[in-house]
Coordinates of C-alpha atoms in Angstrom, one line a residue:
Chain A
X1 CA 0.0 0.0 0.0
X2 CA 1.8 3.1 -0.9
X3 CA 1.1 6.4 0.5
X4 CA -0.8 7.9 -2.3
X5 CA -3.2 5.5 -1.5
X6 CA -3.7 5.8 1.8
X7 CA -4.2 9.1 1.5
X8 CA -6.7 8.3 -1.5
X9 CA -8.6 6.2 1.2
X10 CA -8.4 8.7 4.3
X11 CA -9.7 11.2 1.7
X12 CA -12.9 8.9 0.6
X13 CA -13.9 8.3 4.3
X14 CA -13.2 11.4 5.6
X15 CA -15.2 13.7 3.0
X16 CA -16.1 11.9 -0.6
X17 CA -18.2 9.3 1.1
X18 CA -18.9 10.7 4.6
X19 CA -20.9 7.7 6.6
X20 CA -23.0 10.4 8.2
X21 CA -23.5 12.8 5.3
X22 CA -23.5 10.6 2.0
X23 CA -23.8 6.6 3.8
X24 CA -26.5 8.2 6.1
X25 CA -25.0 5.8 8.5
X26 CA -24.6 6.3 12.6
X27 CA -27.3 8.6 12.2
X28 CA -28.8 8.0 15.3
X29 CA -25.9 9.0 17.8
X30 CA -26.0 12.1 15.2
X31 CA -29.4 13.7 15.8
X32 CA -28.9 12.2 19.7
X33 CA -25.7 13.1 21.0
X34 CA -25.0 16.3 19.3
X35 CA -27.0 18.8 21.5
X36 CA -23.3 20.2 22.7
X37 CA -19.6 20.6 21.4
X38 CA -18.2 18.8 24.1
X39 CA -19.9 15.5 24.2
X40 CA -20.2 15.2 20.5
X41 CA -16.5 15.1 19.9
X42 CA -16.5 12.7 23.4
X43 CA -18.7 10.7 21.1
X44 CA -16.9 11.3 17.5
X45 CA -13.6 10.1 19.7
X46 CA -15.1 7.1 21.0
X47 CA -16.7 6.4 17.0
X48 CA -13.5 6.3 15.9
X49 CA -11.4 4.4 18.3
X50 CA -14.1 1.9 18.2
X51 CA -14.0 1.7 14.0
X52 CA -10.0 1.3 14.5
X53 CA -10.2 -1.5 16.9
X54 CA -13.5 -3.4 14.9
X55 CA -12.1 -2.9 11.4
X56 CA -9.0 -4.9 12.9
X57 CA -11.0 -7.6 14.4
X58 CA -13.7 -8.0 12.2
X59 CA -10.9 -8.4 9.0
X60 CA -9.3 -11.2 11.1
X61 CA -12.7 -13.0 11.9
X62 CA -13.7 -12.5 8.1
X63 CA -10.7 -13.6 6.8
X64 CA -9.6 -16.6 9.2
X65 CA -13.5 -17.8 10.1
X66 CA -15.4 -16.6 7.7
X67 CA -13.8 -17.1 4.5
X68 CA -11.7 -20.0 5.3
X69 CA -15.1 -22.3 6.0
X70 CA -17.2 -20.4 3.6
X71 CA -19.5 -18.9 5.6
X72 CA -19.4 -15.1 4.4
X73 CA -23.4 -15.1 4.8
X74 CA -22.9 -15.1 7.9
X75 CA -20.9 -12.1 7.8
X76 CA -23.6 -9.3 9.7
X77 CA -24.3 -11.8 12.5
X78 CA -20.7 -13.0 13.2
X79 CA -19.3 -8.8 12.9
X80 CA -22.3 -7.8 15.4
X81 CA -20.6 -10.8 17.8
X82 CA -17.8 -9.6 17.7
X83 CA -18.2 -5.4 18.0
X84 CA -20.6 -5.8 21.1
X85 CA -17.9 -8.5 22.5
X86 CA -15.1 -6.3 21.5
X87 CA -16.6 -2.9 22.9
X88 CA -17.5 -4.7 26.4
X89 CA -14.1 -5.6 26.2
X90 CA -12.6 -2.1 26.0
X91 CA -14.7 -0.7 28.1
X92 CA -13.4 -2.7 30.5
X93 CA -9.3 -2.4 29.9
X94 CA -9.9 1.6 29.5
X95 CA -12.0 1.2 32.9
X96 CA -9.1 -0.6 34.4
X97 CA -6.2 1.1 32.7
X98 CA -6.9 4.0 31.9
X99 CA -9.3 5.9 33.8
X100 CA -9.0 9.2 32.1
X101 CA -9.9 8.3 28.5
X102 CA -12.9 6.1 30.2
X103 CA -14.1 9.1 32.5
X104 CA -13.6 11.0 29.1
X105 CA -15.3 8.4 26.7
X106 CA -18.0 7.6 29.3
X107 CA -21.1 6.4 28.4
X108 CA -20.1 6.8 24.7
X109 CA -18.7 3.6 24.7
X110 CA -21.4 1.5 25.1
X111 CA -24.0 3.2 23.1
X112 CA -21.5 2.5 19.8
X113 CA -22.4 -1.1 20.2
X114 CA -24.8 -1.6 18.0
X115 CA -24.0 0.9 16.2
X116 CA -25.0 0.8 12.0
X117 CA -21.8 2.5 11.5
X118 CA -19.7 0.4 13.2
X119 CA -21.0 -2.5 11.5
X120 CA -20.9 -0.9 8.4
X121 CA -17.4 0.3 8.4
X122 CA -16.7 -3.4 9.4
X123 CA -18.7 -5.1 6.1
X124 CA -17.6 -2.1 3.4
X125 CA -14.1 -3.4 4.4
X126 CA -14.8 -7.1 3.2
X127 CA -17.0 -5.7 0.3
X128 CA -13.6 -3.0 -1.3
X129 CA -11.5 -6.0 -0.4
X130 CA -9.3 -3.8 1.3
X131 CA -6.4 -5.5 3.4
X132 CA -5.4 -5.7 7.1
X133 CA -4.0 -2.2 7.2
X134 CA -6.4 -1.0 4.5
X135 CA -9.5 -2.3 7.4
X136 CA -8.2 0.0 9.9
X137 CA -7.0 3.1 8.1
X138 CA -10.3 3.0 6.4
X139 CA -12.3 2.2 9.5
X140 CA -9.7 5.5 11.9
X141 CA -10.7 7.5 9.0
X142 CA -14.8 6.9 8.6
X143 CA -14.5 7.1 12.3
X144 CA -12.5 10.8 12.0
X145 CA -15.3 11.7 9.2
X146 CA -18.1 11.0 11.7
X147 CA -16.4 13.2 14.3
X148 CA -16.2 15.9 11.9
X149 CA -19.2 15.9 11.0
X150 CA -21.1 15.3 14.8
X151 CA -18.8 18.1 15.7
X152 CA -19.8 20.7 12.8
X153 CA -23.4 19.5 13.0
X154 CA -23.0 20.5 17.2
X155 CA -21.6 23.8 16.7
X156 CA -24.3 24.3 14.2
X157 CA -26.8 23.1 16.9
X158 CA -25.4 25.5 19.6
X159 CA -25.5 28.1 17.5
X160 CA -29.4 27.3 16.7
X161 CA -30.4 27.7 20.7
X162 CA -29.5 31.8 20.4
X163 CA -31.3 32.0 16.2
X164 CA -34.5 33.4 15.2
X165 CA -36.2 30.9 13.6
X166 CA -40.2 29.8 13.3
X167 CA -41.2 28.4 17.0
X168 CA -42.2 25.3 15.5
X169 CA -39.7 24.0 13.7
X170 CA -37.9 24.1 17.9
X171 CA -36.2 20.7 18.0
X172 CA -36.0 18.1 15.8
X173 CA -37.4 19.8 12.9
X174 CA -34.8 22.2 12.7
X175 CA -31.9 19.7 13.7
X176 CA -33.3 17.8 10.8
X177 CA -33.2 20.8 8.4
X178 CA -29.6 21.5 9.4
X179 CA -28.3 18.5 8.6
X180 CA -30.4 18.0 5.4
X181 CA -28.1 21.3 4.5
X182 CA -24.8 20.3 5.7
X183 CA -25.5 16.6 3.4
X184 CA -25.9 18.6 0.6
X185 CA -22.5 20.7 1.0
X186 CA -20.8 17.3 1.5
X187 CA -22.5 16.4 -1.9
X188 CA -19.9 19.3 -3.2
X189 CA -17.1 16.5 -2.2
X190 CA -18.7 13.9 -4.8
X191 CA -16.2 13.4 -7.7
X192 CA -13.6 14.8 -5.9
X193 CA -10.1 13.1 -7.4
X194 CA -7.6 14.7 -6.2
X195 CA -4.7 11.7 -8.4
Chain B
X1 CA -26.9 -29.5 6.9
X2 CA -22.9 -30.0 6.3
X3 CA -23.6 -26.5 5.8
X4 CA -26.1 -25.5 8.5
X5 CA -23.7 -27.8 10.9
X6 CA -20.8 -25.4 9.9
X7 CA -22.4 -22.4 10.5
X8 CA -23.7 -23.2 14.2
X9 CA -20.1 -24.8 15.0
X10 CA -18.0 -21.5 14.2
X11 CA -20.6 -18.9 14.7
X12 CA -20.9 -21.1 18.7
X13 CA -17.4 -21.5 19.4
X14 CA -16.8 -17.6 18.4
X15 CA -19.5 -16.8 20.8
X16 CA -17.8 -19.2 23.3
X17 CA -14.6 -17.7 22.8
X18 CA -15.6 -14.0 23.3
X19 CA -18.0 -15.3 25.9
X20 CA -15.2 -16.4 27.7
X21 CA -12.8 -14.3 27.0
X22 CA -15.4 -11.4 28.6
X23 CA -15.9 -13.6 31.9
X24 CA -12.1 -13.4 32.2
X25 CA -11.8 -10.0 31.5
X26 CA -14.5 -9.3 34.1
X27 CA -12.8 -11.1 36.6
X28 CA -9.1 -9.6 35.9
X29 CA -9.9 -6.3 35.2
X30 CA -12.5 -6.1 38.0
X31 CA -12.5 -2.6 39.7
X32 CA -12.8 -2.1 43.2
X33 CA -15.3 0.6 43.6
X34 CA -15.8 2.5 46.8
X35 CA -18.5 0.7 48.5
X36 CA -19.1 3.7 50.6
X37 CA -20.3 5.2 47.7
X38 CA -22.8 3.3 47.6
X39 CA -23.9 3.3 51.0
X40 CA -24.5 7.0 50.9
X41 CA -25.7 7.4 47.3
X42 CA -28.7 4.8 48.9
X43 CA -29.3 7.0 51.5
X44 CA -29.4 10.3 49.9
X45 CA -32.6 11.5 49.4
X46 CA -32.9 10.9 45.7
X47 CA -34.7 13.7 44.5
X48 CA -31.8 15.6 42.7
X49 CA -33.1 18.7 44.3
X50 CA -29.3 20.3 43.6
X51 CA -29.9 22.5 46.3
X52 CA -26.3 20.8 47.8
X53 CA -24.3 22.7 44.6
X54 CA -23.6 19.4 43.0
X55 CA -25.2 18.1 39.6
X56 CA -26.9 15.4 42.0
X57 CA -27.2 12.9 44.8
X58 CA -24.6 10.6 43.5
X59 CA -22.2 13.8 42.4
X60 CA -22.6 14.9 46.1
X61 CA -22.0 11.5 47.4
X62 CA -18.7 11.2 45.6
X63 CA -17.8 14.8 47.1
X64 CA -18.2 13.7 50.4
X65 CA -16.1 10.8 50.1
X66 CA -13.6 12.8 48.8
X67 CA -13.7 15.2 51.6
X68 CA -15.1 18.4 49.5
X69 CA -17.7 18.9 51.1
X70 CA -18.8 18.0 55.1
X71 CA -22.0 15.5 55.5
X72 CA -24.2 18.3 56.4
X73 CA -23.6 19.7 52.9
X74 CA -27.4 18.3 51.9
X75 CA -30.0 20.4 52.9
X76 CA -32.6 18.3 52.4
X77 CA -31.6 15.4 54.5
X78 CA -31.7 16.8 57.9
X79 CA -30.0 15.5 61.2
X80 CA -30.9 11.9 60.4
X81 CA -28.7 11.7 57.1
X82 CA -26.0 13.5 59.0
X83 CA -25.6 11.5 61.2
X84 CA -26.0 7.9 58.9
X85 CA -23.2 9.6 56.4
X86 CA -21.1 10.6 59.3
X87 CA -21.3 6.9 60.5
X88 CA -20.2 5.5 57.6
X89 CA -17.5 8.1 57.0
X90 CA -16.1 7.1 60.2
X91 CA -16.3 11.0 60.9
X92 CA -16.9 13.5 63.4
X93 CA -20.9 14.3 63.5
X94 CA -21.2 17.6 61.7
X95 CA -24.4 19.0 62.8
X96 CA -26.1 22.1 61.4
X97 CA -29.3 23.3 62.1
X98 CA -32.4 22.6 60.1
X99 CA -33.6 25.7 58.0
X100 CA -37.3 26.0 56.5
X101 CA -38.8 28.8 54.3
X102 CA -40.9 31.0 55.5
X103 CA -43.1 33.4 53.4
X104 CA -42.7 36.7 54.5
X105 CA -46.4 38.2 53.7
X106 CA -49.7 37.5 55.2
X107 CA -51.7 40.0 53.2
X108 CA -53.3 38.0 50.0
X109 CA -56.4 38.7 49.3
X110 CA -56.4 41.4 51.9
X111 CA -54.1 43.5 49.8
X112 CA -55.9 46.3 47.4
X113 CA -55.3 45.7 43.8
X114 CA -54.6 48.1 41.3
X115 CA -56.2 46.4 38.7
X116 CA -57.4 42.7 37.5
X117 CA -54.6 41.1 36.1
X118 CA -55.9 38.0 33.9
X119 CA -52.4 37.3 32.2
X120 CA -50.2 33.9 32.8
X121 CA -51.0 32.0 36.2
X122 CA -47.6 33.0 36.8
X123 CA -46.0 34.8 39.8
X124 CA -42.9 36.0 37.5
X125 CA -45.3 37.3 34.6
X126 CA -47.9 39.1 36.8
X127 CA -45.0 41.0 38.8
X128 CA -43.7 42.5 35.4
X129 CA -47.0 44.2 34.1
X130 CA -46.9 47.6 35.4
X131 CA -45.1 46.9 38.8
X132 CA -47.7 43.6 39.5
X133 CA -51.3 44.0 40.2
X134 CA -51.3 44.3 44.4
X135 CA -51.2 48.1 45.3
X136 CA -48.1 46.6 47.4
X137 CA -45.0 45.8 45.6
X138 CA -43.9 43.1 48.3
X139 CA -46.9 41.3 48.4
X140 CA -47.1 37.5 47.5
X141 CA -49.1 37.5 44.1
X142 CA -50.1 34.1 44.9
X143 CA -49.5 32.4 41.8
X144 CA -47.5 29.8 43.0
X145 CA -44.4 29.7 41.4
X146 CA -43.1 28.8 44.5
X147 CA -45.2 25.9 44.5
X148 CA -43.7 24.5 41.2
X149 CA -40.3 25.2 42.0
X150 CA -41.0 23.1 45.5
X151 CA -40.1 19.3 45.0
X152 CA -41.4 18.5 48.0
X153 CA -45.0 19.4 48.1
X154 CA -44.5 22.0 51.0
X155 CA -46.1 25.0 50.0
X156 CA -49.8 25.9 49.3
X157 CA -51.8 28.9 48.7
X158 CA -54.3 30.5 51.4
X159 CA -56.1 33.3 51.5
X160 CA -53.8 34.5 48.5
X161 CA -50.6 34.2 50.0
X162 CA -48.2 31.3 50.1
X163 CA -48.0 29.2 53.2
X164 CA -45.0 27.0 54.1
X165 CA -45.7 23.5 55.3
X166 CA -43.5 22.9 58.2
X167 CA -43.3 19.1 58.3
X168 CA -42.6 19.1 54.6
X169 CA -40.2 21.9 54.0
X170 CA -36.6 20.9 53.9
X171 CA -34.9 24.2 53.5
X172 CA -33.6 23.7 50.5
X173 CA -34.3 27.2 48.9
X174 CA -35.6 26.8 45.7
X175 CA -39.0 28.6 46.8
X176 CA -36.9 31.3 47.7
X177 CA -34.8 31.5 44.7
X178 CA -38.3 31.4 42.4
X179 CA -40.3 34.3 44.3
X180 CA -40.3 37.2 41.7
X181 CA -40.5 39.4 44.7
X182 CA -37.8 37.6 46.9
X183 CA -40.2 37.5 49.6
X184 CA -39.6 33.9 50.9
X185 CA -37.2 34.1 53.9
X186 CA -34.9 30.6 54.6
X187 CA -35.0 30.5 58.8
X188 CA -34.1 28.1 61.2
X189 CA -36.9 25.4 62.1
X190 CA -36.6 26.1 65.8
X191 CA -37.0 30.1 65.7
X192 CA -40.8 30.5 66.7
X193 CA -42.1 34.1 65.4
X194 CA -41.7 35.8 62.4
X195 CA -42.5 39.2 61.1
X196 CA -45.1 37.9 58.2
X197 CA -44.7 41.0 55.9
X198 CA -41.9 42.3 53.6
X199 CA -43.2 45.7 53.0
X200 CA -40.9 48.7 52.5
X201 CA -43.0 51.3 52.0
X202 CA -43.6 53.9 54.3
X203 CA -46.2 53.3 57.2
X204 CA -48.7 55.3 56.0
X205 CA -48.8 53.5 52.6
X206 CA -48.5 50.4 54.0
X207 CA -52.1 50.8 56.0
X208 CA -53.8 52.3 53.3
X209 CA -53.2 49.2 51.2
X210 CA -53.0 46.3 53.3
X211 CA -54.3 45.3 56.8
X212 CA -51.3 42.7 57.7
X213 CA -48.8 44.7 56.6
X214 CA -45.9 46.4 59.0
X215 CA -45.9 49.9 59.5
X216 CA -42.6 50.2 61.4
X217 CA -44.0 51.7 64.4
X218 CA -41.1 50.3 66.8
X219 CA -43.4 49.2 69.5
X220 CA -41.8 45.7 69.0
X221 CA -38.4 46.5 69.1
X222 CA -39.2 48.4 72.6
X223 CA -41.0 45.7 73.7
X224 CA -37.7 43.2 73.0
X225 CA -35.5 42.7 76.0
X226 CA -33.3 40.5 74.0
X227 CA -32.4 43.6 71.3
X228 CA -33.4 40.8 68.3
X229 CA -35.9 42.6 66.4
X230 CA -34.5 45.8 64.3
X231 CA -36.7 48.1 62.4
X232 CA -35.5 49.0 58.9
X233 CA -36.8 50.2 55.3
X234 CA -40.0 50.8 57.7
X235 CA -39.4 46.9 58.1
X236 CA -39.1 45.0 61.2
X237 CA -37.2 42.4 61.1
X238 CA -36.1 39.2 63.7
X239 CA -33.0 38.5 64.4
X240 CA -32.4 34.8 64.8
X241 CA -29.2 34.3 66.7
X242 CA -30.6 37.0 69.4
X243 CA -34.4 36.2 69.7
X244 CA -35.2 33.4 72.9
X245 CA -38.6 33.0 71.3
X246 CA -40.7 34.7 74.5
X247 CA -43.2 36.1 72.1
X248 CA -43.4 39.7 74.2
X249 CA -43.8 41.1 70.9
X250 CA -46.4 39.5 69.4
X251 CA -49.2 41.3 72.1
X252 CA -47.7 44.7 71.1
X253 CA -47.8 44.5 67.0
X254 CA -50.8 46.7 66.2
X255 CA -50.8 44.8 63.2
X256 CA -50.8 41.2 64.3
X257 CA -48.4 40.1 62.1
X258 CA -45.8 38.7 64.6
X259 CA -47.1 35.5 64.7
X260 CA -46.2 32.1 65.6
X261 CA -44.1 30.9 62.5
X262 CA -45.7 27.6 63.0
X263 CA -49.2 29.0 62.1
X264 CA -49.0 30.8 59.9

């Protein structure tokens, strides 16, 4: 893998195909946890330690179960083992060993389990056939994309609370508006190719 | 079935695997939490009142463990809790005295009005068109914001004025804080009279509008042997660490508005 294209790939997940904006993945720690700054980059933090550390595990399980006894059907069930197993797992350690980044993570963690974009990043790995380093720089970067854009779509939000707009649009509505808005800017990123 | 066979094999022993792997982890990288903790958080009061400064019961549990703030540092929970946190702190009993709110206005419906105000049901909005509708401006508008703000059920409305119940109240202050007028008082349980009225105006103004209102006419503060009640603004007022709780002054207020704090 040479550098060009890792930084072809970091590119994709990052902006061209956005999970939140253009996958429409994760969408639900999107509209939920992105009231404030603070604890919607706790959240995009936690997103993309736990992409890292499921890309890596669910390429191994793919690649040494999966493939090896020809069960790739089984693909979703056997990835959604593994993530919930995994995150339980790393809640724990980080608990244990380093209480910081847990108190600072907090109840992040556990909420990512089931989360679509977790899974996803985990099954668009097998589908691009990207290898074992491919997996998790693909699966750091759609994390770091979903940060970006819970963190842009939170300053937005915080900046809604003090603007003038029709009473009732208050809440969701407008939440829903706002991102409609930012998704379409990302669209600008759509046939982007930089080599 | 070779297939189906396969499938349950590997898809079980992966479950197995984590399966284990998590009762392991559980066991190794088991945290000792401070059972303590625990222990307090289960005798707090629960309500998340906030009235301690923290963001709640558990927040303030955690601060007493860690020595930020002393066991009497919740408001709510009275002697009782004190003592049960002190005990299992293995500290020194901290004891402070219990505190209740008292509503500083008997007037009500007594109280002339300048006009009918038929606005919000809210204290806060009938106090900001054009100065409130009672002729006096310290009067309880009796619209019961207290009442909302109160998360314990204590306070009710009679004869148009806010009443404290005694039993209920736990001093926490959020009555006090809500009051558009700032006319609820936080006192200590065991002080027994209480000038009922908050009015500032001068006396003549004061009886023209209201018939419990005080008139600052000194005859209290004559009466005292103790020096605890002081006259000012045209408002007398008790002072707690002084007053021995004879009640000599109630017989002399023309007014009647030193009162047993109890009954009112």
């Amino acid at each position: 893998m040479t550098f060009t294209d890792i930084l072809r790939l970091s590119l994709t997940a990052v902006l061209i195909e956005n999970f939140i904006f253009i996958k429409f993945l994760g969408i639900c720690p999107f509209l939920g946890v992105s009231k404030k700054v603070n604890t919607a980059a706790g959240m995009g933090m936690a997103v993309v330690f736990v992409m890292g550390v499921a890309s890596a595990c669910c390429y191994a399980v793919n690649e040494f179960i999966l493939v090896r006894f020809g069960l790739e059907y089984m693909r979703t069930l056997a990835f959604i083992l593994v993530i919930a197993a995994l995150v339980q797992l790393v809640e724990m350690f980080l608990q244990k060993s380093v209480p910081a980044l847990y108190q600072a993570l907090g109840i992040y963690l556990p909420l990512i389990t089931t989360n679509c974009a977790v899974l996803g990043v985990a099954i668009l790995n097998v589908e691009n056939n990207l290898n074992f380093i491919g997996s998790v720089i693909y699966g750091v970067m759609a994390g770091v994309g979903f940060m970006l854009a819970i963190t842009m779509f939170a300053s937005v939000r915080e900046r809604l609370e003090f603007s003038d707009y029709p009473k009732c649009f208050d809440g969701f509505p407008i939440a829903l508006i706002t991102a409609a808005l930012l998704s379409m800017a990302f669209m600008g990123f759509q046939g982007l190719h930089v080599w | 079935m070779n297939n189906i066979l396969a499938a349950t094999i590997a898809l079980g022993s992966i479950g197995l695997v984590l399966g284990i792997l998590l009762a392991v982890a559980s066991k190794v990288l088991a945290i000792e939490t401070d059972e303590r903790l625990e222990k307090i958080s289960e005798i707090l009061p629960g309500a998340n009142c906030g009235a301690c400064g923290f963001a709640g019961c558990n927040a303030f549990a955690s601060a007493v463990i860690n020595g930020d703030v002393s066991p009497s540092g919740c408001p709510v929970g009275g002697e009782q809790l004190i003592n049960q946190i002190s005990e299992i702190l293995g500290v020194a009993v901290d004891t402070r005295k219990k505190v209740v709110a008292h509503v500083n206005c008997s007037g009500g419906d007594a109280i002339l009005r300048r006009f009918q105000y038929v606005g919000v049901e809210s204290c806060y909005a009938a106090a900001r068109v054009g100065g409130g509708p009672t002729e006096c401006t310290f009067a309880c508008l009796g619209f019961g914001d207290c009442i909302k703000a109160c998360g314990f059920g204590a306070i009710r409305i009679e004869r148009g004025h806010a009443v404290v119940d005694r039993e209920k109240c736990t001093g926490c202050g959020l009555c006090a804080g809500a009051c558009p007028r700032k006319i609820i008082e936080i006192i200590p349980e065991e002080s027994v009279y209480s000038v009922s009225c908050s009015s500032r105006d001068r006396g003549n103004i004061t009886r023209t509008v209201c018939d419990y209102g005080c008139i600052g006419c000194l005859l209290c503060v004559k009466k005292c042997a103790h020096e605890a009640i002081i006259v000012k603004d045209n408002l007398a007022r008790i002072d707690y660490s002084l007053c021995v709780g004879c009640g000599d002054c109630v017989s002399v207020c023309p007014r009647g508005i030193i009162r047993v704090a109890k009954e009112v």
